[in-house]
mmCIF file of C-alpha atoms in Angstrom:
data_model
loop_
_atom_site.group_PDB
_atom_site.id
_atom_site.type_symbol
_atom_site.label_atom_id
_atom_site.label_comp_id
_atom_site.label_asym_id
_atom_site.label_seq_id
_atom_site.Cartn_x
_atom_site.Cartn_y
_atom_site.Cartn_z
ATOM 1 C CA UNK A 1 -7.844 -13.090 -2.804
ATOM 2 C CA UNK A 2 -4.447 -12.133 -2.825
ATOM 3 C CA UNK A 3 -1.720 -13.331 -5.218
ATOM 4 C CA UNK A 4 0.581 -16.160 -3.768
ATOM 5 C CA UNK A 5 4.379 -16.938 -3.568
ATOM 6 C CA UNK A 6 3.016 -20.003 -5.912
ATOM 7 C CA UNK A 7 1.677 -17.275 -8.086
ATOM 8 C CA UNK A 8 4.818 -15.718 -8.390
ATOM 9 C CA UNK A 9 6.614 -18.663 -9.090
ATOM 10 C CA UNK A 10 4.236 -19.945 -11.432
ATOM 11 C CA UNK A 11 4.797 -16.237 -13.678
ATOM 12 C CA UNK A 12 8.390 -17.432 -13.915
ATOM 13 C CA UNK A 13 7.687 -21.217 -15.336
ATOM 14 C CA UNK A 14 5.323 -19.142 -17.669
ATOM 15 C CA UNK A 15 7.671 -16.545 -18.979
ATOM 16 C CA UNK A 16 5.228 -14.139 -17.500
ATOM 17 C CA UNK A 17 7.216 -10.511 -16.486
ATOM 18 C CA UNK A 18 6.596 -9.962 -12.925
ATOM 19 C CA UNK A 19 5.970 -6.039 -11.956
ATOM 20 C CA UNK A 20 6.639 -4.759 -8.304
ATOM 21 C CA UNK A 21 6.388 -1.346 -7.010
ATOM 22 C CA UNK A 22 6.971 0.169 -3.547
ATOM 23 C CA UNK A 23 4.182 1.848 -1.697
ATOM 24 C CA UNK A 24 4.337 3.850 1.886
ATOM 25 C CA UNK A 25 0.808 5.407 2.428
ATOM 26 C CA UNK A 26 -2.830 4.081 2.015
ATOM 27 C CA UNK A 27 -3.837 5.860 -0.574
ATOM 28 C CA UNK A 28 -0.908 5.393 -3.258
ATOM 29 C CA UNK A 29 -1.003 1.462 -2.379
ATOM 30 C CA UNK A 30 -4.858 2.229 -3.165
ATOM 31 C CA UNK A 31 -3.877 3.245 -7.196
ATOM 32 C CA UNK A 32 -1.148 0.970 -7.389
ATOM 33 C CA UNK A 33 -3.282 -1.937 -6.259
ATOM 34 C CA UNK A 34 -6.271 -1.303 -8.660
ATOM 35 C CA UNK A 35 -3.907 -1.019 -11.557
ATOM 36 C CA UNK A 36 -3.136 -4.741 -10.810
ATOM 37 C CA UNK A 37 0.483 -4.369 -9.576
ATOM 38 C CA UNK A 38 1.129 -8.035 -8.227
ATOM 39 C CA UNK A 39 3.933 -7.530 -5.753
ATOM 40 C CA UNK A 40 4.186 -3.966 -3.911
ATOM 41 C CA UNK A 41 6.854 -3.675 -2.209
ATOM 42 C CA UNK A 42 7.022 -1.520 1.299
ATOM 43 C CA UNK A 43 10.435 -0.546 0.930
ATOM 44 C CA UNK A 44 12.847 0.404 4.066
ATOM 45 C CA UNK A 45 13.262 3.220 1.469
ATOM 46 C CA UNK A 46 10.599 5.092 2.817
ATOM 47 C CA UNK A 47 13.308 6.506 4.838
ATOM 48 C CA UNK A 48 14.727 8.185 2.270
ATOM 49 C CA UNK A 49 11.978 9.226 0.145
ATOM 50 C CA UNK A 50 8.972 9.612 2.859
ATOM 51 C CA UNK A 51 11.132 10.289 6.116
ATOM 52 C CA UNK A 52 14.185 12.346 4.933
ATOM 53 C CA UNK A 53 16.796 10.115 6.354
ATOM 54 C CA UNK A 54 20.191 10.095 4.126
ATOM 55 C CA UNK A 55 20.089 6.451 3.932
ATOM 56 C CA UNK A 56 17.909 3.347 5.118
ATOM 57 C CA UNK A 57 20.044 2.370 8.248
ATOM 58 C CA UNK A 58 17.945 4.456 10.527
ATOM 59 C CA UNK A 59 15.079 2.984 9.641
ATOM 60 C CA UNK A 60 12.768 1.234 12.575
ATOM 61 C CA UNK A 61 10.547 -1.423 13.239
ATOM 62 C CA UNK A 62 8.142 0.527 14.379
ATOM 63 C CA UNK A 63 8.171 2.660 11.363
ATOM 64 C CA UNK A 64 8.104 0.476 9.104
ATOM 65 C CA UNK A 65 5.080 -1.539 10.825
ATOM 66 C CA UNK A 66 3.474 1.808 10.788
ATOM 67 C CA UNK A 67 3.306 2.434 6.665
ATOM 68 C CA UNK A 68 2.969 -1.560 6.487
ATOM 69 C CA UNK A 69 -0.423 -1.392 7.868
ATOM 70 C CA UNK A 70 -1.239 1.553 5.789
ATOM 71 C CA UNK A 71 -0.445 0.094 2.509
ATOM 72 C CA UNK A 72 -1.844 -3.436 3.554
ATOM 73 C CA UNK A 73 -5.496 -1.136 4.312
ATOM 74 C CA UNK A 74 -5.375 0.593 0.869
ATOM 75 C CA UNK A 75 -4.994 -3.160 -1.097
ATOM 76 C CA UNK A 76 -7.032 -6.278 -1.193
ATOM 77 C CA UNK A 77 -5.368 -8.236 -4.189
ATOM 78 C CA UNK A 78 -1.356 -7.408 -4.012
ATOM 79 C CA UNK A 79 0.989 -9.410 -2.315
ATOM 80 C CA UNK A 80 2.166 -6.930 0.178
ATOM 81 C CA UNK A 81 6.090 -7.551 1.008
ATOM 82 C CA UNK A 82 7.797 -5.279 3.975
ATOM 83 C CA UNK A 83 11.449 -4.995 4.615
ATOM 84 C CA UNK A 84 13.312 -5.915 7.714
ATOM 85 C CA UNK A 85 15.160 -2.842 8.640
ATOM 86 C CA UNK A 86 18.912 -3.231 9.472
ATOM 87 C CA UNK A 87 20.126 -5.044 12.197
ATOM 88 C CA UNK A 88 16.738 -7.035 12.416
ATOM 89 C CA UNK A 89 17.550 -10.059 11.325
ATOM 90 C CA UNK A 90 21.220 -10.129 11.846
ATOM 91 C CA UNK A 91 21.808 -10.362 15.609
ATOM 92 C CA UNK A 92 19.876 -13.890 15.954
ATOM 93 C CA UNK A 93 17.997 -16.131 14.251
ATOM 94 C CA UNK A 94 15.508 -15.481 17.547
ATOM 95 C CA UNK A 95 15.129 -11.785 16.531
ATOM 96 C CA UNK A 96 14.811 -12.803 13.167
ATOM 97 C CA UNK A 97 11.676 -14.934 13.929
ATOM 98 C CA UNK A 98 10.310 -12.552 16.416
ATOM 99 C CA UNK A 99 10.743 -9.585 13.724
ATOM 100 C CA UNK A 100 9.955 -11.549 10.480
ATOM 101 C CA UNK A 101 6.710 -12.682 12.687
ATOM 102 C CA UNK A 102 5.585 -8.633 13.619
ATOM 103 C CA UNK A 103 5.242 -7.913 9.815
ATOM 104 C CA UNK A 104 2.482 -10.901 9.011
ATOM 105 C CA UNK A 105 1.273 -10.782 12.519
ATOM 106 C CA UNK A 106 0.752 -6.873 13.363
ATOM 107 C CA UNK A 107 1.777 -5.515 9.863
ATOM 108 C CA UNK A 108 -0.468 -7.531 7.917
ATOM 109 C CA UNK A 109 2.098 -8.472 5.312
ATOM 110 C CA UNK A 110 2.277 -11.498 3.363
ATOM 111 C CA UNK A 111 5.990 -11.861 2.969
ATOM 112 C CA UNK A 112 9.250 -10.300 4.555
ATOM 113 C CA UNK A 113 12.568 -9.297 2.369
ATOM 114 C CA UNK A 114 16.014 -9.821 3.677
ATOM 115 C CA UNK A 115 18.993 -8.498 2.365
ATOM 116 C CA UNK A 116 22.414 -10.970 2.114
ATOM 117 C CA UNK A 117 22.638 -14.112 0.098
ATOM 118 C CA UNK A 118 25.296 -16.617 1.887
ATOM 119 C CA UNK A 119 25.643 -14.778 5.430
ATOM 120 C CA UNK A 120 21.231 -14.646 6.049
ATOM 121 C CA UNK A 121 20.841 -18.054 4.786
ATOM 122 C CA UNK A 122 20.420 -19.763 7.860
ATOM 123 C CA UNK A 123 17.822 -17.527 9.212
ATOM 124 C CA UNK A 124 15.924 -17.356 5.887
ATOM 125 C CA UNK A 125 15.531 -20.760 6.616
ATOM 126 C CA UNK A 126 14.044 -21.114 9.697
ATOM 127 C CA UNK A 127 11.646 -17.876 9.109
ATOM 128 C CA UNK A 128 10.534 -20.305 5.861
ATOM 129 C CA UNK A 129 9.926 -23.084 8.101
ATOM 130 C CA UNK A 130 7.696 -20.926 10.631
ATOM 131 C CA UNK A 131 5.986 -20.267 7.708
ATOM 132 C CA UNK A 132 6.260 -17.231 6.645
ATOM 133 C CA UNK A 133 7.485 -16.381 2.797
ATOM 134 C CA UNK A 134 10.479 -14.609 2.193
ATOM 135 C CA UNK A 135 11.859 -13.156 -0.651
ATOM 136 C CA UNK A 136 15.749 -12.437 -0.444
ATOM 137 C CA UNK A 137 17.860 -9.184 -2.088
ATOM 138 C CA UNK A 138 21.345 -9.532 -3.067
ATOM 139 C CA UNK A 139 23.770 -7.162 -5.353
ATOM 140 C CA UNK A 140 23.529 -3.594 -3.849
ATOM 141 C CA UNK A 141 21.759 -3.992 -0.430
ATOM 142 C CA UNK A 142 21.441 -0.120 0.581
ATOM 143 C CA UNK A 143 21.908 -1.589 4.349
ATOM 144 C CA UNK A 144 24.934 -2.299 3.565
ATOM 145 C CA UNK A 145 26.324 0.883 1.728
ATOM 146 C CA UNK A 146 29.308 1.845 4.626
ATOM 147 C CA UNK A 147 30.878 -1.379 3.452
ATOM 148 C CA UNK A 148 30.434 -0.660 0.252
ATOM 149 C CA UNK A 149 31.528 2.767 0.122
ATOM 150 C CA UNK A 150 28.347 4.492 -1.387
ATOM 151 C CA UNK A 151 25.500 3.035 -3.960
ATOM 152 C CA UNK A 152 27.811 1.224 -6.442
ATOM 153 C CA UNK A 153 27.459 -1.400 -9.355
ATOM 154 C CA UNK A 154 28.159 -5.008 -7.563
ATOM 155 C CA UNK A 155 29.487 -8.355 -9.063
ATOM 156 C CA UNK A 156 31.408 -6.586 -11.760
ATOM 157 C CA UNK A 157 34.620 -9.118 -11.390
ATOM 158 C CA UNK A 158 34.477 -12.502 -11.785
ATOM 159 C CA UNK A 159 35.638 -12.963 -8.225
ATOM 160 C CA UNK A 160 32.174 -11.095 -7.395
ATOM 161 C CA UNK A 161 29.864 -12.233 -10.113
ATOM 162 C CA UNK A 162 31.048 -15.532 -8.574
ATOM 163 C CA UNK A 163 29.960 -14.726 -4.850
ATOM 164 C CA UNK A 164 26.635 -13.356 -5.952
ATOM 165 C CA UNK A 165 25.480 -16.479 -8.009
ATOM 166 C CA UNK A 166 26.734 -17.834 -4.773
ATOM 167 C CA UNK A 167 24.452 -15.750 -2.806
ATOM 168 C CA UNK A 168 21.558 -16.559 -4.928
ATOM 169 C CA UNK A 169 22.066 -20.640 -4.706
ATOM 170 C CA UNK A 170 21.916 -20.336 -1.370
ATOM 171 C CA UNK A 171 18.990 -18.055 -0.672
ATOM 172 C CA UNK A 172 16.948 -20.451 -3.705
ATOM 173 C CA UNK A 173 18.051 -23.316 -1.354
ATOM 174 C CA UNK A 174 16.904 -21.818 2.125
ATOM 175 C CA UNK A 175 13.359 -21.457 0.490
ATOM 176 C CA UNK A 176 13.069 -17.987 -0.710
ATOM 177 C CA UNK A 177 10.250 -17.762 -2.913
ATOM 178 C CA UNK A 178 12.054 -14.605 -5.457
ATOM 179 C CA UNK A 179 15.938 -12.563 -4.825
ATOM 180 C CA UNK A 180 15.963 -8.861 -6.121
ATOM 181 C CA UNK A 181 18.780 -8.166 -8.243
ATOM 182 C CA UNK A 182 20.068 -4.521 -7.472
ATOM 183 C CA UNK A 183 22.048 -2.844 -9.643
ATOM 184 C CA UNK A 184 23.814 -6.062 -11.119
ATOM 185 C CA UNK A 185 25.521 -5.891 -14.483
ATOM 186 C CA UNK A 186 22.753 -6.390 -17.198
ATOM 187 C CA UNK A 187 24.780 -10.262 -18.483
ATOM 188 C CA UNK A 188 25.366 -11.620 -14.677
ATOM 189 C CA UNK A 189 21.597 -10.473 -13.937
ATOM 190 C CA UNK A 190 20.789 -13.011 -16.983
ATOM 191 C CA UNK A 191 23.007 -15.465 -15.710
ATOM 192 C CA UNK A 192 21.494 -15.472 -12.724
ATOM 193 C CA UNK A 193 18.224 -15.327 -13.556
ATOM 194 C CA UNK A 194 18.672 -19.079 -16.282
ATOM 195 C CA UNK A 195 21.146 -20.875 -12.958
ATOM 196 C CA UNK A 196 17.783 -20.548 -10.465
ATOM 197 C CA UNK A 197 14.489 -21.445 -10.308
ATOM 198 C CA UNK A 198 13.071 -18.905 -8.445
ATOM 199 C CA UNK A 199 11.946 -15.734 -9.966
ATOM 200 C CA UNK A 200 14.820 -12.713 -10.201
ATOM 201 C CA UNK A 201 12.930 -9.054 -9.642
ATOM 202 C CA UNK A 202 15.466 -6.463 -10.737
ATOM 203 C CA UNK A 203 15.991 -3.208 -10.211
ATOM 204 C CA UNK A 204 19.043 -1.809 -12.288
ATOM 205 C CA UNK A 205 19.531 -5.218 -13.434
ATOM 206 C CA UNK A 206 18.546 -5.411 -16.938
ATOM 207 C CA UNK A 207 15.861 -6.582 -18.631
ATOM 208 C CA UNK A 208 16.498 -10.491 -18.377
ATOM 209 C CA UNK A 209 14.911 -10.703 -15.212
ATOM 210 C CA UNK A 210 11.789 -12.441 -14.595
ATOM 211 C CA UNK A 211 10.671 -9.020 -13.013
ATOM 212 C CA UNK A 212 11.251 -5.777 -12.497
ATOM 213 C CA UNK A 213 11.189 -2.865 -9.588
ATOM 214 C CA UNK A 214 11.245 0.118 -8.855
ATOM 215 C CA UNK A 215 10.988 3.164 -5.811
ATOM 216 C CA UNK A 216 7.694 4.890 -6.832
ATOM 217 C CA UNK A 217 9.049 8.274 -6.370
ATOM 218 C CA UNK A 218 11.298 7.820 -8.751
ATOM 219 C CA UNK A 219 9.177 6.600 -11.541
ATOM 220 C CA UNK A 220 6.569 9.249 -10.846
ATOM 221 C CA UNK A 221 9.137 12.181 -11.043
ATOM 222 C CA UNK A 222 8.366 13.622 -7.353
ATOM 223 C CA UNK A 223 11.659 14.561 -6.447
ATOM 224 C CA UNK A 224 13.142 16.840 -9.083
ATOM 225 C CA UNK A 225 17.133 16.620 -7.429
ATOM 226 C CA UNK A 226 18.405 13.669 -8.596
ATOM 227 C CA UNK A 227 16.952 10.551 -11.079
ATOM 228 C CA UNK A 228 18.438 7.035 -10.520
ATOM 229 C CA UNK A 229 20.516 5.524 -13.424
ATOM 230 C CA UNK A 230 17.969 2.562 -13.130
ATOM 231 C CA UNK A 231 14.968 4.668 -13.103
ATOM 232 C CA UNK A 232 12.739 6.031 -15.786
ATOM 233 C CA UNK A 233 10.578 9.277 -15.054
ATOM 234 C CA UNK A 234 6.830 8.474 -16.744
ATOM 235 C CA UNK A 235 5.795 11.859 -15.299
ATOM 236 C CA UNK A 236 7.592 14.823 -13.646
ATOM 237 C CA UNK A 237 4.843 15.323 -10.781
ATOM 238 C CA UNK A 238 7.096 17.371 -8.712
ATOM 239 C CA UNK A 239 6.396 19.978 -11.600
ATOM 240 C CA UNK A 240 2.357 18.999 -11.626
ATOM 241 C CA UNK A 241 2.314 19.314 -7.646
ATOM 242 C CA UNK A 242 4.421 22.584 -8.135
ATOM 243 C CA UNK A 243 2.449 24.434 -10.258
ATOM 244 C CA UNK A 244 -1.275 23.022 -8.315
ATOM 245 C CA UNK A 245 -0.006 24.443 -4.865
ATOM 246 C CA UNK A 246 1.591 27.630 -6.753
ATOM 247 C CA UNK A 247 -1.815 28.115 -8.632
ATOM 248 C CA UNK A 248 -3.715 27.671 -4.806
ATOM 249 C CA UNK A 249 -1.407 29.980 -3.288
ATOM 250 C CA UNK A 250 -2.455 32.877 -5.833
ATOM 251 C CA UNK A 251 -6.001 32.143 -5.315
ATOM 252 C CA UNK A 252 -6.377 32.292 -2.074
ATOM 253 C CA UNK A 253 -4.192 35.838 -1.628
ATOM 254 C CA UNK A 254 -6.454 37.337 -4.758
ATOM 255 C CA UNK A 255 -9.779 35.902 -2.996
ATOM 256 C CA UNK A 256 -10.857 33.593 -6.179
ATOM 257 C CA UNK A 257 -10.568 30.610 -3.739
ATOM 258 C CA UNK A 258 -12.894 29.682 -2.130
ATOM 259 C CA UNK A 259 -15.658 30.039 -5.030
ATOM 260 C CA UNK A 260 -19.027 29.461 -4.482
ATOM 261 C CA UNK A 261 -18.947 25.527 -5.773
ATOM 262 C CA UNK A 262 -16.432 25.421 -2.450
ATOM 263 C CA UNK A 263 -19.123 27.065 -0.429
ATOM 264 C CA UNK A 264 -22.057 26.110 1.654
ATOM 265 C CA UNK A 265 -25.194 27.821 1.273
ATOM 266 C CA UNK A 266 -28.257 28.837 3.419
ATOM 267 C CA UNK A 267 -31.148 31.323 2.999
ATOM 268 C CA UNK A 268 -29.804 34.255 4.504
ATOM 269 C CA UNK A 269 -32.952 35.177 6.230
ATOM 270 C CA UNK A 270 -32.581 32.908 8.795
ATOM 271 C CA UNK A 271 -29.903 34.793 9.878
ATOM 272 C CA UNK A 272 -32.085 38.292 9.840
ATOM 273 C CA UNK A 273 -32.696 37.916 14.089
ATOM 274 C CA UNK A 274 -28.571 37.771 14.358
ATOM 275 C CA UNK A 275 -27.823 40.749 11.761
ATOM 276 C CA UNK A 276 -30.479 42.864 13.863
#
């Protein structure tokens, strides 16, 4: 059985810290699931970390349907939550429905995220009512980075600390079961977090959020270029993965690879008519 937006909820009414990861393949959703990750996350980052894009605006449908179904095979108790890529959800509250509806429908997902707080509200609405759970993102919404100018802190005046609480009333309101925080001053996070109901997962946010999340690249260490402020590196496995493929390499030119526990055997005699 998988956990439930009433789950979720519940963790916050219990003081219960909610952890959510992002997954893009079968078999890391596989690990993450058995650990007993609640909420795994299939991020539209995968276009940055798994398809090489600079940023998530290219991101498709169609790609993200594809890893959706591949994390939603590797899991069986997760709540698996896929992001609408940009421009999905913006256009109409028809597209919206007709998107949102793809990711349970095809994708297999339990719930969709939207970024926006004030300006999605409306369409988070009616995707509730059609039943199917959403859980918004406000703060830094990578979608949104043009108008930003680049991945920077948000809500850092009052004016904007204002506008996101805003945001968040207003998503709680349309029916969102959760709201990621990203990269929201540590006090307004807190703030934020005490004015709603519903729980907060942050990511940069501090630690006075019901939850927390993060990219799974970035906590594993697999990209050895650049480590997000928000991010802490439990292992460095671009330097495991490194040294694995260096050490194949070398056995494979110096013939110690394949050994004879990599071989299959056979009693050469059969083989005496074709050696004749």
């Amino acid at each position: 059985m998988r956990v439930s937006i009433n789950q979720v909820k519940a963790m916050k009414q219990s003081g219960e810290k909610i952890t959510m990861l992002t997954a893009y393949d079968y078999a890391t959703a596989r690990i993450v699931d058995e650990v007993g990750i609640p909420l795994i996350l299939v991020g539209d980052s995968l276009g940055m970390v798994v398809l090489g894009y600079e940023s998530t605006i290219p991101v498709t449908v169609d790609e993200m349907l594809h890893h959706t179904k591949a994390v939603v095979r590797g899991t069986k108790r997760a709540m698996i939550v896929a992001d609408m890529p940009f421009m999905t959800y913006h256009i109409s509250t028809g597209d919206a429905l007709s998107n949102a509806a793809a990711f349970i429908q095809e994708g297999g997902a339990q719930a969709v995220k939207l970024e926006g707080g004030v300006t999605v509200a409306e369409k988070v609405k009616r995707i509730v009512e059609c039943g199917i759970p959403v859980m918004g993102h406000i703060g830094l919404t990578p979608q949104s980075i043009h108008q930003f100018g680049g991945f920077k802190a948000q809500g850092k005046t009052p004016e904007a600390a204002a506008r996101l609480l805003e945001d968040a009333r207003a998503l709680e309101a349309a029916g969102a079961f959760a709201i990621v925080l990203e990269t929201v001053p540590a006090p307004l996070a807190a703030l934020i977090t005490r004015k709603i109901s519903i729980p907060t997962i942050g990511i940069g946010a501090g630690i006075n959020c019901d939850g927390q999340v993060q990219v799974i690249n970035d906590i594993l260490g697999s990209f050895g270029d650049f480590v997000p402020k928000h991010a802490k590196q439990y292992v460095k496995l671009i330097d495991i993965m490194t040294n694995a493929i260096t050490e194949y390499d070398d056995e494979v030119k110096t013939g110690k690879f394949p050994a004879e526990a990599q071989s299959i055997s056979m009693d050469k005699g059969l083989l005496a008519e074709l050696t004749d």
